[in-house]
Coordinates of C-alpha atoms in Angstrom, one line a residue:
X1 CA 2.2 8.8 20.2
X2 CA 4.9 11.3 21.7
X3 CA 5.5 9.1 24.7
X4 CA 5.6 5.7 23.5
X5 CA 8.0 7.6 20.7
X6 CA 10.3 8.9 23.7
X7 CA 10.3 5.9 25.5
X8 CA 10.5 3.3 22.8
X9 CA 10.8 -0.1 22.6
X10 CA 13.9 -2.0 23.3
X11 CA 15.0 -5.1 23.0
X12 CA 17.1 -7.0 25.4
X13 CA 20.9 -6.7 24.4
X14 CA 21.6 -10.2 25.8
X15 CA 25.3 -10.8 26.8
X16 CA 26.7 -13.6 26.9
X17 CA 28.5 -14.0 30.2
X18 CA 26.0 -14.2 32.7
X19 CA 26.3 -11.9 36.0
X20 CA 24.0 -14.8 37.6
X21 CA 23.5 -18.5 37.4
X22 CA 19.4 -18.4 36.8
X23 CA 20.0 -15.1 34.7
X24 CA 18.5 -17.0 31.5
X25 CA 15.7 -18.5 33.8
X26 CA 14.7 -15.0 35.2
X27 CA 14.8 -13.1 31.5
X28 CA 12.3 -16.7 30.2
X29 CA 10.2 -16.1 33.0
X30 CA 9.6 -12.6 32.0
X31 CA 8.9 -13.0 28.5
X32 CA 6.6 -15.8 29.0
X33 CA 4.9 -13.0 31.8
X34 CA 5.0 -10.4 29.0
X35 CA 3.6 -13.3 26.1
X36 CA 0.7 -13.7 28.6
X37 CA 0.1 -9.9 29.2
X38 CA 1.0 -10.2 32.8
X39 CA 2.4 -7.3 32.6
X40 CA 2.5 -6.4 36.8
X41 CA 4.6 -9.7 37.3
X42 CA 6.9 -9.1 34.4
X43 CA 8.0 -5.9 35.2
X44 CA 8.9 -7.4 38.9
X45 CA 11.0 -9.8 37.1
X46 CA 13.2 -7.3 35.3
X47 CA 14.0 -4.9 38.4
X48 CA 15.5 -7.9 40.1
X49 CA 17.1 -8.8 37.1
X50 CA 18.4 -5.5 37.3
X51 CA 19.3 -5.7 41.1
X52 CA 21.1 -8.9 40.6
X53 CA 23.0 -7.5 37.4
X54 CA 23.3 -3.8 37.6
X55 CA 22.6 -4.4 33.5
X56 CA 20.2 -1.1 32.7
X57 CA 18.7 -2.8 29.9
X58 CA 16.8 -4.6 32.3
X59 CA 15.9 -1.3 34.5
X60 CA 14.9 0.3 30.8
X61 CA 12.3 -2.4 30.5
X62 CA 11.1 -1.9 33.7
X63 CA 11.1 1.9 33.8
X64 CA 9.4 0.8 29.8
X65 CA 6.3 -1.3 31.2
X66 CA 5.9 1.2 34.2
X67 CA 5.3 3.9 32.0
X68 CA 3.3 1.8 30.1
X69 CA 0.8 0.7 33.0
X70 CA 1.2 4.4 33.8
X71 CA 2.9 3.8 36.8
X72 CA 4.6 7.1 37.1
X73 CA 5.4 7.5 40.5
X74 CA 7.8 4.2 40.1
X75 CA 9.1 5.7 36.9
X76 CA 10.1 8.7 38.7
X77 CA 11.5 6.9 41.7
X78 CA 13.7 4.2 40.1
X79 CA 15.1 6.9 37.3
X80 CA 16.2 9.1 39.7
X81 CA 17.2 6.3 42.2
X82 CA 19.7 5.2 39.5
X83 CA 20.2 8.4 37.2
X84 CA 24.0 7.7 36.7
X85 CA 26.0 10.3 34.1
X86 CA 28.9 7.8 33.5
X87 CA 26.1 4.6 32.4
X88 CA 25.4 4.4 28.7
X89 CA 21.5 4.4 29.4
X90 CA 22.0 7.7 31.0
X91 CA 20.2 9.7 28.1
X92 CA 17.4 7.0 28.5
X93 CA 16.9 7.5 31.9
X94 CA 17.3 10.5 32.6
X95 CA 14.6 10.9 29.5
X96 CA 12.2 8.7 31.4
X97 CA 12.8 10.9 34.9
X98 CA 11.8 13.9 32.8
X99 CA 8.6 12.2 31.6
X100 CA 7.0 11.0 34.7
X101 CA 8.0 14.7 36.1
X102 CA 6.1 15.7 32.6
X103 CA 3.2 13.2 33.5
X104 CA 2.8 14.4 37.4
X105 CA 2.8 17.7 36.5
X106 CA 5.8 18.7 37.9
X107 CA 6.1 21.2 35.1
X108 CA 9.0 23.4 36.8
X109 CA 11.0 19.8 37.6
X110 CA 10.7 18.6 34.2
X111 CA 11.3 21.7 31.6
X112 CA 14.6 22.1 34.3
X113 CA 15.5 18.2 33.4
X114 CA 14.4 18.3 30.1
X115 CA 16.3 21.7 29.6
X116 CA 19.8 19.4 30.7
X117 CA 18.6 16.6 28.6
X118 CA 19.0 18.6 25.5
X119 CA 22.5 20.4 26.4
X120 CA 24.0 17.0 26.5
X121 CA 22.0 15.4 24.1
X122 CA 20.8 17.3 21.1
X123 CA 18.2 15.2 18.8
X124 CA 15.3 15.3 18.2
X125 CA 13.5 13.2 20.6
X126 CA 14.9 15.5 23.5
X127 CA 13.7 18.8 21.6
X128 CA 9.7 16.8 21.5
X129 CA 10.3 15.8 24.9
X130 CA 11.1 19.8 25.8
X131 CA 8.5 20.9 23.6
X132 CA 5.9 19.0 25.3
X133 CA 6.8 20.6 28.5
X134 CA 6.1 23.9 27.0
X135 CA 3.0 22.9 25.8
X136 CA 1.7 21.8 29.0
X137 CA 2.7 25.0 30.7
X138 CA 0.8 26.8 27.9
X139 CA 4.3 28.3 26.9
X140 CA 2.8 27.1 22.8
X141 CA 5.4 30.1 21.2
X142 CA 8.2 27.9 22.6
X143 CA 6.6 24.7 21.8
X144 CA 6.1 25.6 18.6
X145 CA 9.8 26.3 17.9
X146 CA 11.1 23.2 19.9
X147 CA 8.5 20.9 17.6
X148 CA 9.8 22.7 14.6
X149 CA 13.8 21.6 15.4
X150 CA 12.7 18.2 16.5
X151 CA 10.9 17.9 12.7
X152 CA 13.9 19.3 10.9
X153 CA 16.3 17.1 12.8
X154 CA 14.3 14.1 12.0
X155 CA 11.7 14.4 9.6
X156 CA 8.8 12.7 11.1
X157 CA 5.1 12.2 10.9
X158 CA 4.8 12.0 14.0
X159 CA 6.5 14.5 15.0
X160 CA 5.1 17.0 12.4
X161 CA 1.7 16.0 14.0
X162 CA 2.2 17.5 17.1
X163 CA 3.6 20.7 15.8
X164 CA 0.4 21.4 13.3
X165 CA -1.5 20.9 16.1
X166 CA 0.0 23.4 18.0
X167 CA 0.2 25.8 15.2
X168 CA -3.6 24.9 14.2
X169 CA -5.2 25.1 17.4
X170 CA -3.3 27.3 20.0
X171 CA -1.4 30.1 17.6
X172 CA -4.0 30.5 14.9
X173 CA -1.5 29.8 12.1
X174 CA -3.4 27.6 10.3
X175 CA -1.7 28.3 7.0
X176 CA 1.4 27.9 8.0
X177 CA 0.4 24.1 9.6
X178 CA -1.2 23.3 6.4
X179 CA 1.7 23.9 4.6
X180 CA 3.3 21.6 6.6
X181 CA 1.7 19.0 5.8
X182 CA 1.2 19.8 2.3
X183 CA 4.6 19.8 2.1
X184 CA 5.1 16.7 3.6
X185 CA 2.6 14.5 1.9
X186 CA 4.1 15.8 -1.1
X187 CA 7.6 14.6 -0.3
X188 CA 7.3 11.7 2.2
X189 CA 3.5 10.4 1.9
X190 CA 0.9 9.5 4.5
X191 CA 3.0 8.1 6.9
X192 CA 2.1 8.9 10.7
X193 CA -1.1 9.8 10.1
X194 CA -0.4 13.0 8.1
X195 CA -2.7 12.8 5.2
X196 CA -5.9 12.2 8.3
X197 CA -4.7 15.3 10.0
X198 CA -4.6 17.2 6.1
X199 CA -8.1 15.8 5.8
X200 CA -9.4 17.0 9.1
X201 CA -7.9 20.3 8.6
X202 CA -9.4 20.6 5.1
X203 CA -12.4 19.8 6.4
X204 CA -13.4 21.8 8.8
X205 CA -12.3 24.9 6.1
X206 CA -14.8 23.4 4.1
X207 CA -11.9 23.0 1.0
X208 CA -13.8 19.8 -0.8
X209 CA -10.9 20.4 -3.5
X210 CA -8.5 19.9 -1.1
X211 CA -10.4 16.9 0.6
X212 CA -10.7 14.9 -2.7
X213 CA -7.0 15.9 -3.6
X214 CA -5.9 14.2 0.1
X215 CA -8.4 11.3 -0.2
X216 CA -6.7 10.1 -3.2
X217 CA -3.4 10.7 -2.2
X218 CA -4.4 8.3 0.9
X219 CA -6.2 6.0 -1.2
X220 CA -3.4 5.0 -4.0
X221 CA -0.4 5.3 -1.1
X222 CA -2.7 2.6 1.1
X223 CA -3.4 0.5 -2.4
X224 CA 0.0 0.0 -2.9
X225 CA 0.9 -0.7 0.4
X226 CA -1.4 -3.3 0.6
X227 CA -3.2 -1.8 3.7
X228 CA -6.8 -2.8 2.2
X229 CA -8.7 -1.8 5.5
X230 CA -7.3 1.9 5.2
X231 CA -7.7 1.6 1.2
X232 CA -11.2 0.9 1.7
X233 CA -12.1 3.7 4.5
X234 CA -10.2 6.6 2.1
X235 CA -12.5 5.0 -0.7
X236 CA -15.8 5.4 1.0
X237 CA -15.0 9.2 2.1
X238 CA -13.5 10.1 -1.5
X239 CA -16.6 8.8 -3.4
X240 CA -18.9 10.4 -1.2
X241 CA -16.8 13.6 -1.8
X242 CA -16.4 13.5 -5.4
X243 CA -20.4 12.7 -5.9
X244 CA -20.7 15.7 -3.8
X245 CA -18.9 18.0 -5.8
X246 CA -19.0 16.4 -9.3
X247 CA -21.1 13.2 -10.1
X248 CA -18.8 12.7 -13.3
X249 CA -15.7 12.7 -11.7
X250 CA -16.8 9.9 -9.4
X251 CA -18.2 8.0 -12.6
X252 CA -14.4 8.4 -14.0
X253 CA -12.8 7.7 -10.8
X254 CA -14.9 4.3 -10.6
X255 CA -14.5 4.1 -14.4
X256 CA -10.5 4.3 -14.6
X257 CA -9.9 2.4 -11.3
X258 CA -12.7 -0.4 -10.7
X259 CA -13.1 -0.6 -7.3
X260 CA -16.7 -0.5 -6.6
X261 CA -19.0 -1.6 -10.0
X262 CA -22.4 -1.2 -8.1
X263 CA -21.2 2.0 -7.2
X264 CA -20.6 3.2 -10.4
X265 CA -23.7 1.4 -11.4
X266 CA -26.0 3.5 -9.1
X267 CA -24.4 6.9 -10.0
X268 CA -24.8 5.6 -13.8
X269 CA -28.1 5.5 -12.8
X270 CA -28.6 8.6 -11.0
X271 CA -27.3 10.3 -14.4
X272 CA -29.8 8.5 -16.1
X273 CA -27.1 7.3 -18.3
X274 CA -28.8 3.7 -19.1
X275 CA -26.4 2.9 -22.1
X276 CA -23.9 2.4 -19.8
X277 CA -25.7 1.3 -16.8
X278 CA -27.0 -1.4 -19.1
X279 CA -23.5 -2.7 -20.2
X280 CA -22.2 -2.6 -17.1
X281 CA -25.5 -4.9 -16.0
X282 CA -24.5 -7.2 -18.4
X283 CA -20.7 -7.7 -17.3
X284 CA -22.0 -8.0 -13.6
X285 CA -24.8 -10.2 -14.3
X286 CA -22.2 -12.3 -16.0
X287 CA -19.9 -12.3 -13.3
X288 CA -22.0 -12.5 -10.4
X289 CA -25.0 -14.4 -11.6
X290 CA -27.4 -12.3 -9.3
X291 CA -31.0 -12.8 -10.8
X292 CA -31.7 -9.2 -9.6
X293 CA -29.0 -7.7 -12.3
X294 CA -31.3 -9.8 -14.9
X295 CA -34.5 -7.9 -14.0
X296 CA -32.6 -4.3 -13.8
X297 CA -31.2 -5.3 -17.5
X298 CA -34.5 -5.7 -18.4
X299 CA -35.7 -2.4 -17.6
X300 CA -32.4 -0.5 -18.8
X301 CA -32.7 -2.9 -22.5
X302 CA -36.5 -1.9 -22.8
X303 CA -35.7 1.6 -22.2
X304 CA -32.6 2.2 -24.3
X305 CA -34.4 0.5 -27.0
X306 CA -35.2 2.8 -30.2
X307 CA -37.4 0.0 -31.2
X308 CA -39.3 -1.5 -28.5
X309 CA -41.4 -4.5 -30.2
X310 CA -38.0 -5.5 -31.4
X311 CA -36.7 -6.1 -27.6
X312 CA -40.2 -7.1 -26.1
X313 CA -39.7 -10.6 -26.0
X314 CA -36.2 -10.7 -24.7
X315 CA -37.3 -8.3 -22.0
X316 CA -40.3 -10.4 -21.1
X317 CA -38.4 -13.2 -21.1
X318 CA -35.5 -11.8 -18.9
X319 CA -38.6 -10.7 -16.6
X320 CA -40.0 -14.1 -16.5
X321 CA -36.4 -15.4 -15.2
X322 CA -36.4 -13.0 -12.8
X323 CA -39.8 -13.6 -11.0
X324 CA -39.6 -17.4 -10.6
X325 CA -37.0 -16.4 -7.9
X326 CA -37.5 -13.2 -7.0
X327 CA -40.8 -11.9 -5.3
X328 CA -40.2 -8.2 -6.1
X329 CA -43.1 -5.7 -6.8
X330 CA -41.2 -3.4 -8.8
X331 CA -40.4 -6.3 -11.2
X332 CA -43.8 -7.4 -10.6
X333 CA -45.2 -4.2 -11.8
X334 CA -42.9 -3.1 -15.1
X335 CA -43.6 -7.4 -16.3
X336 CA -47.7 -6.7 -16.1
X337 CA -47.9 -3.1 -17.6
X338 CA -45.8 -4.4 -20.4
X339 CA -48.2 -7.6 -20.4
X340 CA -50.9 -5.0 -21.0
X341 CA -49.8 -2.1 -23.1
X342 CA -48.7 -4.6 -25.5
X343 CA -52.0 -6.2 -25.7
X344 CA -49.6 -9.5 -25.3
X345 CA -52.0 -11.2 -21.9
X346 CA -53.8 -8.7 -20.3
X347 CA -55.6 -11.0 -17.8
X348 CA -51.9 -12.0 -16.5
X349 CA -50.7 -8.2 -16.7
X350 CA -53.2 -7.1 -14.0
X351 CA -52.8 -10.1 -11.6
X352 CA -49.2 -9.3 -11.5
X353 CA -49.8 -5.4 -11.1
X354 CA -52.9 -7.2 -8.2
X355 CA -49.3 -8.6 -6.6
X356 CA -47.4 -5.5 -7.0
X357 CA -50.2 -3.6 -5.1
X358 CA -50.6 -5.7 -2.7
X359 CA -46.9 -4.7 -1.5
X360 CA -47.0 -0.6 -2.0
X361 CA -50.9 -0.5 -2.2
X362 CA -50.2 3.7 -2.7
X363 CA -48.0 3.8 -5.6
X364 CA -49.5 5.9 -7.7
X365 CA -47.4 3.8 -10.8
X366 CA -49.0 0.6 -9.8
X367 CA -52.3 2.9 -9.9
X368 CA -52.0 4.2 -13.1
X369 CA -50.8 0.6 -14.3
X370 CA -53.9 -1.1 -12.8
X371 CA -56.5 1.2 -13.9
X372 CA -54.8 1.1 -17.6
X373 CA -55.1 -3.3 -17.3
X374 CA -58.7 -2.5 -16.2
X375 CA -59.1 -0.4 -19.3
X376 CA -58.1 -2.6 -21.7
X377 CA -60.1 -5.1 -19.7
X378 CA -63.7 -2.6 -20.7
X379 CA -63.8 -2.2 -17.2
X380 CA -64.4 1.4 -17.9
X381 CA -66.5 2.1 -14.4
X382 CA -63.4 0.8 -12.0
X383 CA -61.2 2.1 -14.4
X384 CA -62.1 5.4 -13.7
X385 CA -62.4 5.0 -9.9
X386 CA -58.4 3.7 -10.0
X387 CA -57.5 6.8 -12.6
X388 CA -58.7 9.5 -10.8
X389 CA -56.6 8.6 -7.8
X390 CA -53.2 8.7 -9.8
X391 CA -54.7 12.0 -11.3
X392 CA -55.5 13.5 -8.0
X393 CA -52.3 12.9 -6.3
X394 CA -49.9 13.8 -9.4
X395 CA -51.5 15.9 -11.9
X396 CA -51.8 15.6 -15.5
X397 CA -48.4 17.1 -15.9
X398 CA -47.2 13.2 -17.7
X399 CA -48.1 12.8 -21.4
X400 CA -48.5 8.8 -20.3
X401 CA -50.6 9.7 -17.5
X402 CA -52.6 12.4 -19.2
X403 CA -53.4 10.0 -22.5
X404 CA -54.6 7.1 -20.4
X405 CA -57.1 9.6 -18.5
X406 CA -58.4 11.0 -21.9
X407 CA -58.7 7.7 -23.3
X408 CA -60.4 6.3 -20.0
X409 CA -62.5 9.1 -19.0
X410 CA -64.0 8.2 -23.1
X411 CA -64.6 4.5 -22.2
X412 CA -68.0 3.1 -22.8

């Protein structure tokens, strides 16, 4: 990020007199090479368009795509072939010479270049440029003060990245680089990465406050910047966070800001809040027309129920729905106990809890349900056998459980 800061970008400044009749011709043919990522051939173009002009907007896009295919032996070579104090591209030469030195590790060369860069040219990209030099000779003290004026000159993201690294990792003043970025985020936003580098910082502290306080920072700056992708990839982290630390402040982040309704459906669930899991079943279901949200809001409505004859038809009926399409044994299994407990077709009750079983032939619910259809059936003998496995495996620590076993255990 540094580099391609240092070096930039530029666009042709196109004059209008032309130092050379195909001048146009050349500068097309080097686009197009650029268009087609030729990038070898296009760089070619612009030195001779530089040899044939003496224009260093052309040499600046060489030296430019050079550095780019990393090409730093050319960089350093045509900079210093035509460093020239009295051009108006000298700081952006001279910049690039001190680079490739940087990138060669000709650390002696390029803090001494860098170090005449800043004398006549004091910004802040020349006090990163410097400050990079002192980081790769290990010198992080005098990186860290040379990051520090390039951030105050020009508040940047990217610039304040590089110092908090230093600060984090090579000085051990991790405070300090958090504050930083505290600071910033609180000011200027996300921009440049800064609210991942908070994140990553708070993380490895272990600071889930400060996590969740970040992710949603990140989240509602990407929202209303329209960068969905980013909005999305905050979201996921920040929910997984916030269920982590607290499952009702997830429910009212969902709650207050609608981004995920299955999401908030599940953790409704997990609460075991079925009031609201069921009336948010019934907005979905409208919405979405997913037959699988019409079995769930059968469960949810039998369960909530005070009165449970009262819903027993609707729910059977939502049931029924359900299985013409769907082939699912939990469905399968809730449909044929009902069928049975209710006395309303207990012959069809224990075919579908057959089908269930047939699936998940060691679920001890679709035991229990079985054995109670074989029950009502006076199949007392094969009741038994089918009991005694669910009582084996779980106890009798259910009041359900432990009333069917009384009441089987007594069948004639």
């Amino acid at each position: 990020m540094f580099f391609a800061s240092c070096v930039g970008n530029k666009d042709l400044q196109r004059n209008d007199v032309k130092l050379f009749e195909a001048e146009d011709q050349y500068i097309l043919f080097a686009l197009e090479y650029e268009k087609n990522r030729d990038f070898y051939s296009a760089r070619q173009v612009y030195l001779e368009l530089f040899d044939k002009t003496e224009r260093y907007e052309y040499l600046l896009r060489f030296l430019t795509i050079s550095m780019q295919l990393s090409r730093y032996e050319d960089v350093k070579e045509y900079s210093y072939k035509y460093l020239d104090e009295d051009s108006s591209s000298y700081e952006d030469v001279l910049r690039f010479y001190t680079i490739a030195l940087l990138k060669l590790d000709k650390l002696d060369e390029a803090l001494k270049n860098a170090t005449v860069l800043l004398e006549k040219f004091n910004n802040s990209k020349n006090y990163e440029l410097i400050a990079n030099v002192y980081f790769e000779r290990e010198e992080y003290k005098q990186a860290e003060e040379h990051f520090e004026s390039a951030y105050i000159s020009n508040v940047s993201g990217d610039t304040l990245i590089n110092l908090v690294d230093v600060l984090y990792s090579y000085l051990n003043k991790k405070e300090k680089a958090i504050s930083y970025l505290e600071t910033h985020v609180r000011l200027y936003g996300c921009e440049g990465g800064v609210c991942t580098k908070l994140f990553s910082f708070y993380r490895e502290q272990k600071n889930i406050d400060g996590i969740i306080s970040i992710l949603k920072k990140s989240y509602f700056e990407y929202k209303t910047h329209g960068d969905f992708y980013s909005m999305n990839r905050a979201y996921k982290y920040l929910i997984a966070y916030l269920e982590q630390k607290n499952i009702d402040e997830a429910i009212k982040f969902l709650e207050e800001n609608r981004v995920d309704d299955f999401k908030l459906l599940t953790l409704y669930q997990k609460k075991d809040d079925k009031k609201k899991a069921l009336q948010l079943l019934e907005e979905l279901y409208k919405s979405t027309g997913n037959i699988d949200l019409l079995a769930q809001m059968a469960i949810f409505k039998f369960e909530v129920a005070k009165d449970k004859k009262k819903v027993l038809a609707d729910v059977i009926k939502k049931f029924e729905s359900a299985l013409i399409i769907l082939d699912n044994h939990i469905y399968q299994n809730f449909l044929g106990y009902l069928l049975i407990d209710y006395d309303i077709d207990i012959k069809r009750g224990v075919s579908l809890v057959e089908k269930a079983l047939k699936k998940a032939p060691n679920n001890v619910a679709y035991i229990d349900s079985y054995a109670w259809g074989l029950y009502k059936q006076k199949k007392c003998k094969e009741a038994y056998i089918q009991m005694k496995k669910v009582v084996d495996a779980i106890g009798l620590d259910e009041p359900e459980i432990k009333m069917h076993w009384n009441k089987i255990k007594e069948c004639k």
